[in-house]
mmCIF file of C-alpha atoms in Angstrom:
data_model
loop_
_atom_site.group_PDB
_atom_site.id
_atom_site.type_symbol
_atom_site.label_atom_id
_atom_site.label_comp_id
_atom_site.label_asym_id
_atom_site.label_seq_id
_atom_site.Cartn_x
_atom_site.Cartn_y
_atom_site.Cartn_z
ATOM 1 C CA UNK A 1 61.938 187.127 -131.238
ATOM 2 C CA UNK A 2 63.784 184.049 -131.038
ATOM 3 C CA UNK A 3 67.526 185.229 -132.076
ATOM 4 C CA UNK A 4 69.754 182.149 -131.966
ATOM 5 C CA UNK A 5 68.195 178.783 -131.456
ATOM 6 C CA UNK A 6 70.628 175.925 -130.658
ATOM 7 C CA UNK A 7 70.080 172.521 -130.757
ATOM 8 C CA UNK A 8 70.469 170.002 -128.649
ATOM 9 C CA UNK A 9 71.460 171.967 -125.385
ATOM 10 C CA UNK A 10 73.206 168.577 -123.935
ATOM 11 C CA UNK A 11 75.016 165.483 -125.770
ATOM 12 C CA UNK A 12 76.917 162.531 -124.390
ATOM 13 C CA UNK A 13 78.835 161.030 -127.436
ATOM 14 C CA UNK A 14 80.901 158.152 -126.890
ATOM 15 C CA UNK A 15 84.518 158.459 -128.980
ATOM 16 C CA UNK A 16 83.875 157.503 -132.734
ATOM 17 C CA UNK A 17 80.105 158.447 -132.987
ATOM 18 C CA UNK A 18 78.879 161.665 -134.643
ATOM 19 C CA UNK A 19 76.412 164.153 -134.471
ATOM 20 C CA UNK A 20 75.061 166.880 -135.882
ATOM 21 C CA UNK A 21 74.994 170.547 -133.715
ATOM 22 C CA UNK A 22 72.190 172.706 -135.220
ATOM 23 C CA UNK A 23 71.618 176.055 -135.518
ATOM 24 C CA UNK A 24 69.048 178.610 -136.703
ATOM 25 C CA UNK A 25 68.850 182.517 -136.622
ATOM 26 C CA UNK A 26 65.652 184.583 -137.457
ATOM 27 C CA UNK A 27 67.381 187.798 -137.991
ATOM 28 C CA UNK A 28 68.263 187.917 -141.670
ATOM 29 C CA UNK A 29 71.836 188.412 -140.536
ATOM 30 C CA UNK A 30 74.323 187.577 -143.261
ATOM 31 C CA UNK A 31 77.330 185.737 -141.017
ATOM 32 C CA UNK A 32 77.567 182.927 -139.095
ATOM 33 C CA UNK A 33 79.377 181.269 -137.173
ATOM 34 C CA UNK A 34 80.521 178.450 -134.214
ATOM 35 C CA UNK A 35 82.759 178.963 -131.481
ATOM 36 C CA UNK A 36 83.720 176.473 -128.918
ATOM 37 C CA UNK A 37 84.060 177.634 -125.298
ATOM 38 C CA UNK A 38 87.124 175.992 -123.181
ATOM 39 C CA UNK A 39 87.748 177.076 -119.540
ATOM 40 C CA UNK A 40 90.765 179.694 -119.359
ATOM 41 C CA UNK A 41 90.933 179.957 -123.352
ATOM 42 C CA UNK A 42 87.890 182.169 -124.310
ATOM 43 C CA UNK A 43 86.264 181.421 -127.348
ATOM 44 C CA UNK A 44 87.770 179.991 -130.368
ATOM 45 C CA UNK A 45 86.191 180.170 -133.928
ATOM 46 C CA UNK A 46 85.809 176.846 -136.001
ATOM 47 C CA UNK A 47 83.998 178.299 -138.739
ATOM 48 C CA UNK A 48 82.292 180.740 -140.155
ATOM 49 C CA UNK A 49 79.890 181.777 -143.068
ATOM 50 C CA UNK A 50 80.137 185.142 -144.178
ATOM 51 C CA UNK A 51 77.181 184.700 -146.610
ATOM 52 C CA UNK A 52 74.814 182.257 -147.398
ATOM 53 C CA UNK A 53 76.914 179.579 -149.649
ATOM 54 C CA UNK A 54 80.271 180.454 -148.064
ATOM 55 C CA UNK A 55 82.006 178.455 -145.239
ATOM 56 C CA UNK A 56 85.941 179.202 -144.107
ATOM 57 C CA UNK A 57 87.750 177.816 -141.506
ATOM 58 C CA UNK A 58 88.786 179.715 -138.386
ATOM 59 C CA UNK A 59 91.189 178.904 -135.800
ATOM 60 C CA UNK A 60 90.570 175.209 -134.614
ATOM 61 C CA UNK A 61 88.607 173.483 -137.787
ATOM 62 C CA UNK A 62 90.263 170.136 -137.315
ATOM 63 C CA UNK A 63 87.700 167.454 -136.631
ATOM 64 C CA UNK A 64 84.812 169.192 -137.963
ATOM 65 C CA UNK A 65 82.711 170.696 -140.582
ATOM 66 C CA UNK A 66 79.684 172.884 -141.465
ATOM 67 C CA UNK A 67 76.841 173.723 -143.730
ATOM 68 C CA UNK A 68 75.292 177.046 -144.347
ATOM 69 C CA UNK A 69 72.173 175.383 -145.691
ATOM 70 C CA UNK A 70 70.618 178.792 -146.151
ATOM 71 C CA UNK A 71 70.374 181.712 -144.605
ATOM 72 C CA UNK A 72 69.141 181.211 -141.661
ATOM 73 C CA UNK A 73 70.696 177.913 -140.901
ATOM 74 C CA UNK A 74 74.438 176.994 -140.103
ATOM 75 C CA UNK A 75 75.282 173.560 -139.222
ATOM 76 C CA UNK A 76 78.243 171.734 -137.308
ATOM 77 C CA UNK A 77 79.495 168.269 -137.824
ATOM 78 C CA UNK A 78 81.784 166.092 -135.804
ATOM 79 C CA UNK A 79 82.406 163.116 -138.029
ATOM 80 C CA UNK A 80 84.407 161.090 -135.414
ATOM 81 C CA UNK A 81 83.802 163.032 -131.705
ATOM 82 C CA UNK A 82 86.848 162.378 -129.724
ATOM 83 C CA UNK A 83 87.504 163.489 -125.959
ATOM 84 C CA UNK A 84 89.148 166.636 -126.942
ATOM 85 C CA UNK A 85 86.114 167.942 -128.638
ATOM 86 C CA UNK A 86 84.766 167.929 -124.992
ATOM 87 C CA UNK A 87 83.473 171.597 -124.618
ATOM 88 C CA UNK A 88 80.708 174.170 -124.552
ATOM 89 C CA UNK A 89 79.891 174.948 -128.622
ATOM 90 C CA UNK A 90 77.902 178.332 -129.426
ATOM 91 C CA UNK A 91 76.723 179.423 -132.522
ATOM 92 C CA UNK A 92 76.890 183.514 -133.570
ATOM 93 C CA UNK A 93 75.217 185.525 -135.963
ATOM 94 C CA UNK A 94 75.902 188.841 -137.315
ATOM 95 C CA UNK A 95 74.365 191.082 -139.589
ATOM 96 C CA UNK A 96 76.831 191.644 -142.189
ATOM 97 C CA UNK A 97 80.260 190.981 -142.779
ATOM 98 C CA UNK A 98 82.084 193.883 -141.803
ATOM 99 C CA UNK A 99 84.180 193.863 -138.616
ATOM 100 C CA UNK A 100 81.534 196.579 -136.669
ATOM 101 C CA UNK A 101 78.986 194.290 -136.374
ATOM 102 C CA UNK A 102 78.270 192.461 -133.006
ATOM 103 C CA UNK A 103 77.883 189.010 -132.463
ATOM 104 C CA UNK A 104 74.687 187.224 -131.188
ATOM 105 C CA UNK A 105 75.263 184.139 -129.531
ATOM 106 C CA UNK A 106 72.933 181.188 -129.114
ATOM 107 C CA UNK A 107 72.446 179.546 -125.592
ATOM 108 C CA UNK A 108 75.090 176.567 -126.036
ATOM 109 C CA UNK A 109 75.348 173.093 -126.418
ATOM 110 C CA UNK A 110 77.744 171.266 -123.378
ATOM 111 C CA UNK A 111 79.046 168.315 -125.480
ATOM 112 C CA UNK A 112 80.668 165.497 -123.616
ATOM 113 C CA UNK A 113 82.905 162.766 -125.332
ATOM 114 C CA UNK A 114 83.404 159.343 -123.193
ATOM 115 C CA UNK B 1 98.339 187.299 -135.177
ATOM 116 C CA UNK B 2 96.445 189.103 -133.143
ATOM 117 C CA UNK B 3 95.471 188.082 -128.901
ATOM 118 C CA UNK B 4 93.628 189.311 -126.461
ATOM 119 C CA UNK B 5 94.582 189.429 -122.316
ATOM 120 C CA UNK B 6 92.894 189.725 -119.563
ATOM 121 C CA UNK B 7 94.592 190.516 -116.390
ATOM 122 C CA UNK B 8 92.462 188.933 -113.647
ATOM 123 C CA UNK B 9 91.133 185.318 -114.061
ATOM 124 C CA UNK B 10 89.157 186.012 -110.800
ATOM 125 C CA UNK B 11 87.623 188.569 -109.085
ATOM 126 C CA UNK B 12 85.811 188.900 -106.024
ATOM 127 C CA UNK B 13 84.134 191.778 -104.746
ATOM 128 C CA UNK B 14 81.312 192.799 -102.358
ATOM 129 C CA UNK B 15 78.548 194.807 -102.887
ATOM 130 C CA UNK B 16 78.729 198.382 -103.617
ATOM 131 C CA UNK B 17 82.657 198.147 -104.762
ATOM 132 C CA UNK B 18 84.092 199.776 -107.193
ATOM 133 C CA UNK B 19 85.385 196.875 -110.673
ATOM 134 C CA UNK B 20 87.756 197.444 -113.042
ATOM 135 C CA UNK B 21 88.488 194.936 -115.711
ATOM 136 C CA UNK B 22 91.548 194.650 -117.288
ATOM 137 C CA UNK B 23 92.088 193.823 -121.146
ATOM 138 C CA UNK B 24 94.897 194.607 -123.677
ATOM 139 C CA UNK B 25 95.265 193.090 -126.839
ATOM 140 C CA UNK B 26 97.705 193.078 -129.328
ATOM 141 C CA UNK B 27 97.161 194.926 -132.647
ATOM 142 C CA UNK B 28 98.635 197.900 -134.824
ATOM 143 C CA UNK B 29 95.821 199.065 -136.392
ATOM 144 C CA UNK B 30 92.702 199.989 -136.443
ATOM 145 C CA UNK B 31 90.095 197.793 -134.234
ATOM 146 C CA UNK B 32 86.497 197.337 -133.040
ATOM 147 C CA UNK B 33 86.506 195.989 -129.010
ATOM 148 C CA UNK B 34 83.748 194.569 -127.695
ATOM 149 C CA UNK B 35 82.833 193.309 -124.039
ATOM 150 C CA UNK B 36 80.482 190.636 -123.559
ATOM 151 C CA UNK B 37 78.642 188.769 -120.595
ATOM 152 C CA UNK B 38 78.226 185.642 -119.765
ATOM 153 C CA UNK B 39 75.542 184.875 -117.000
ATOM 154 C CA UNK B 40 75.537 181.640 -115.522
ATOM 155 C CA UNK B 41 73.835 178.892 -117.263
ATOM 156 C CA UNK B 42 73.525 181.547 -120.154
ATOM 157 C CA UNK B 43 74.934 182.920 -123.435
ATOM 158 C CA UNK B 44 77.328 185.663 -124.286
ATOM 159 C CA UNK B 45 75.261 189.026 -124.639
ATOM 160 C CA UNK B 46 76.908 192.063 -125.463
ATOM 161 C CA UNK B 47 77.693 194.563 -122.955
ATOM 162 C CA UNK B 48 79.160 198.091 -124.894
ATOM 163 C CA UNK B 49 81.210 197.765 -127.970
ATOM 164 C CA UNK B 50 83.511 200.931 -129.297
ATOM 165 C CA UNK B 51 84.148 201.622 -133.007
ATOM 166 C CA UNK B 52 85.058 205.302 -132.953
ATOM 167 C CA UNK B 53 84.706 208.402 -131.289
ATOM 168 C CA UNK B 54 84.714 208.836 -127.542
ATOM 169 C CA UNK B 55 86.964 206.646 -125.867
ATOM 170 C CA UNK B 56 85.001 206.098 -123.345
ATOM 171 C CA UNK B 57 81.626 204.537 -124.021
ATOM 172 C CA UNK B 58 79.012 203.407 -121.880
ATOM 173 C CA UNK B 59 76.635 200.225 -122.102
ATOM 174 C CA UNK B 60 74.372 198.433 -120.407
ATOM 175 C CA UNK B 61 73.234 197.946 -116.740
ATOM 176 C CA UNK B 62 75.673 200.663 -115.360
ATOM 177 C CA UNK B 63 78.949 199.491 -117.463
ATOM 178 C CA UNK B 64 81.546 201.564 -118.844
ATOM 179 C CA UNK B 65 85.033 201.227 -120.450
ATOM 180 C CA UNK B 66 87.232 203.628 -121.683
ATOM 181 C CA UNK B 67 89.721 202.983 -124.873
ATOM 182 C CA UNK B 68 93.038 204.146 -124.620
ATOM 183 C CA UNK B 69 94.781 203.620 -128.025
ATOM 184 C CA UNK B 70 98.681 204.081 -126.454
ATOM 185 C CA UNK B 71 98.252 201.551 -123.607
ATOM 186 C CA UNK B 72 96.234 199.128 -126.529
ATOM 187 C CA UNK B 73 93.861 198.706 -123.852
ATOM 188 C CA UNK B 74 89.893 198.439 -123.338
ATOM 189 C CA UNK B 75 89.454 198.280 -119.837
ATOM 190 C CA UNK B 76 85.591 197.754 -118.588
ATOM 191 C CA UNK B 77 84.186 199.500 -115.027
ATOM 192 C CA UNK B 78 81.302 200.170 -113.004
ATOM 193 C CA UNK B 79 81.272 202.558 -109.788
ATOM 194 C CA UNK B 80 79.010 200.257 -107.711
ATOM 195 C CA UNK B 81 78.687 195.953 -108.331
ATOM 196 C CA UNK B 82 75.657 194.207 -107.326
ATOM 197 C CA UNK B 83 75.067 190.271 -106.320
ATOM 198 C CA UNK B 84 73.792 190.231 -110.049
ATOM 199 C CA UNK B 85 76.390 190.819 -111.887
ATOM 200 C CA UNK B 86 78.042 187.971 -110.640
ATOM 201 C CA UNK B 87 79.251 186.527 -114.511
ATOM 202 C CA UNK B 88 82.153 185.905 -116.732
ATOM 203 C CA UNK B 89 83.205 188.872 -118.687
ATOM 204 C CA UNK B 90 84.995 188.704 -122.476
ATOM 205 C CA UNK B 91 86.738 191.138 -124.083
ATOM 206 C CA UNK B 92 87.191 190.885 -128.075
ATOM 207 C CA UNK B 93 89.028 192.820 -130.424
ATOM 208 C CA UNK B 94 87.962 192.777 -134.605
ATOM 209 C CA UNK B 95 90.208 193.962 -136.687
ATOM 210 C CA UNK B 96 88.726 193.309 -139.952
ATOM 211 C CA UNK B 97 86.053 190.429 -141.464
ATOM 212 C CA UNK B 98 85.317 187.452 -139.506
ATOM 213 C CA UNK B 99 88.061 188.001 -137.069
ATOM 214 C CA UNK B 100 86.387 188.376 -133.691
ATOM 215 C CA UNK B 101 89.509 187.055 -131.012
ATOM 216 C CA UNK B 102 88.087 187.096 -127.426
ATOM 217 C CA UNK B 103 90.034 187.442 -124.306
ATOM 218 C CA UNK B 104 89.798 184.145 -121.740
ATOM 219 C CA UNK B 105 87.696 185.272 -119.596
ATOM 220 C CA UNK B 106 87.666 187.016 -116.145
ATOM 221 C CA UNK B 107 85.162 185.542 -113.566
ATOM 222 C CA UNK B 108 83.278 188.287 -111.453
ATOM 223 C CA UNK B 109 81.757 186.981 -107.830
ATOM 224 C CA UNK B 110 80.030 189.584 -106.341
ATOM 225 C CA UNK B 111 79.683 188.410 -102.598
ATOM 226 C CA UNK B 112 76.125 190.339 -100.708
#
């Protein structure tokens, strides 16, 4: 059982290139979603897909966007990387929508911007 | 809007001590909390979540935390560390949909 699948797991990305951040789940879960990890901040949600054909912005959306391109797939896309999109990115599932259901994460990806 | 603290951004312990994690966060009503692990090199993997019930609810690998509604805290502990759980640790509070807001992280070394 696979759970999460990331991909890549490392990116260099020069400032003005973009790039595609991929994710799958194989656990018929319902919501989505991709964090970015920042040392002493946490986790902070870019966006999320509560259902399959749904996408909302959470806290720090600027400079990105998504695709739910089905159920088991979530996408994120930096159109125009800059060096403040530097950071660790993780994708989540969960099974349904409701605010008692745990996230799964996804191993990473460590993005750096030059 | 709702935030999540965590007291320590570092602890150190040796082997066999006693760790207690500090988180509060900062919401009225009613919430789901959630502590999560990070192992180096790895992803976040849940650790005990509460919903309702007994305050005090115990996960995996020897962890515990206890809720205590008046103090809005969710403070995580285990009696004895080992080298191995050496890892970051995340609180997160839901309060409703999509919301998941995690803590910043405390840092656990665990020195044999």
């Amino acid at each position: 059982n696979a759970g999460v699948t990331q991909t890549p797991k490392f990116q260099v990305l020069k400032t003005g290139q973009s790039m595609t951040l991929q994710c799958a789940q194989d656990m018929n879960h319902n919501s989505m979603y991709w964090y970015r990890q920042d040392p002493g901040m946490g986790l902070r949600l870019i966006y999320y897909s509560a259902s399959e054909g749904t996408t909302d912005k959470g806290e720090v959306p600027n400079g990105y966007n998504v695709s739910r391109l089905n159920k088991r797939e979530f996408s994120l896309r930096l159109e125009s990387a800059a060096p403040s999109q530097t950071s660790v990115y993780f994708c989540a599932s969960s099974a349904q929508s409701s605010y008692n259901s745990p996230l799964h994460f996804g191993n990473g990806t460590r993005l750096t911007v030059t | 809007a709702q935030s999540v603290s965590q007291h320590n951004h570092h602890v150190i312990l040796s082997e066999a001590a006693s760790l207690e994690l500090g988180c509060n966060y900062s919401y009225g009503g009613t919430v789901n909390l959630f502590w999560y692990v990070q192992y180096p090199g790895q992803h976040l993997q849940l650790l005990l979540k509460y919903f309702s019930g007994d305050p005090l609810v115990k996960g995996i690998k020897g962890f515990e935390a206890e809720f205590i509604k008046s103090k809005f805290s969710f403070n995580l502990r285990k009696p004895s560390v080992q080298w191995s759980d050496t890892a970051e640790y995340f609180c997160a509070v839901n309060a409703g949909g999509q919301n998941f807001v995690f803590g910043p992280g405390t840092r656990l070394s665990v020195l044999p």
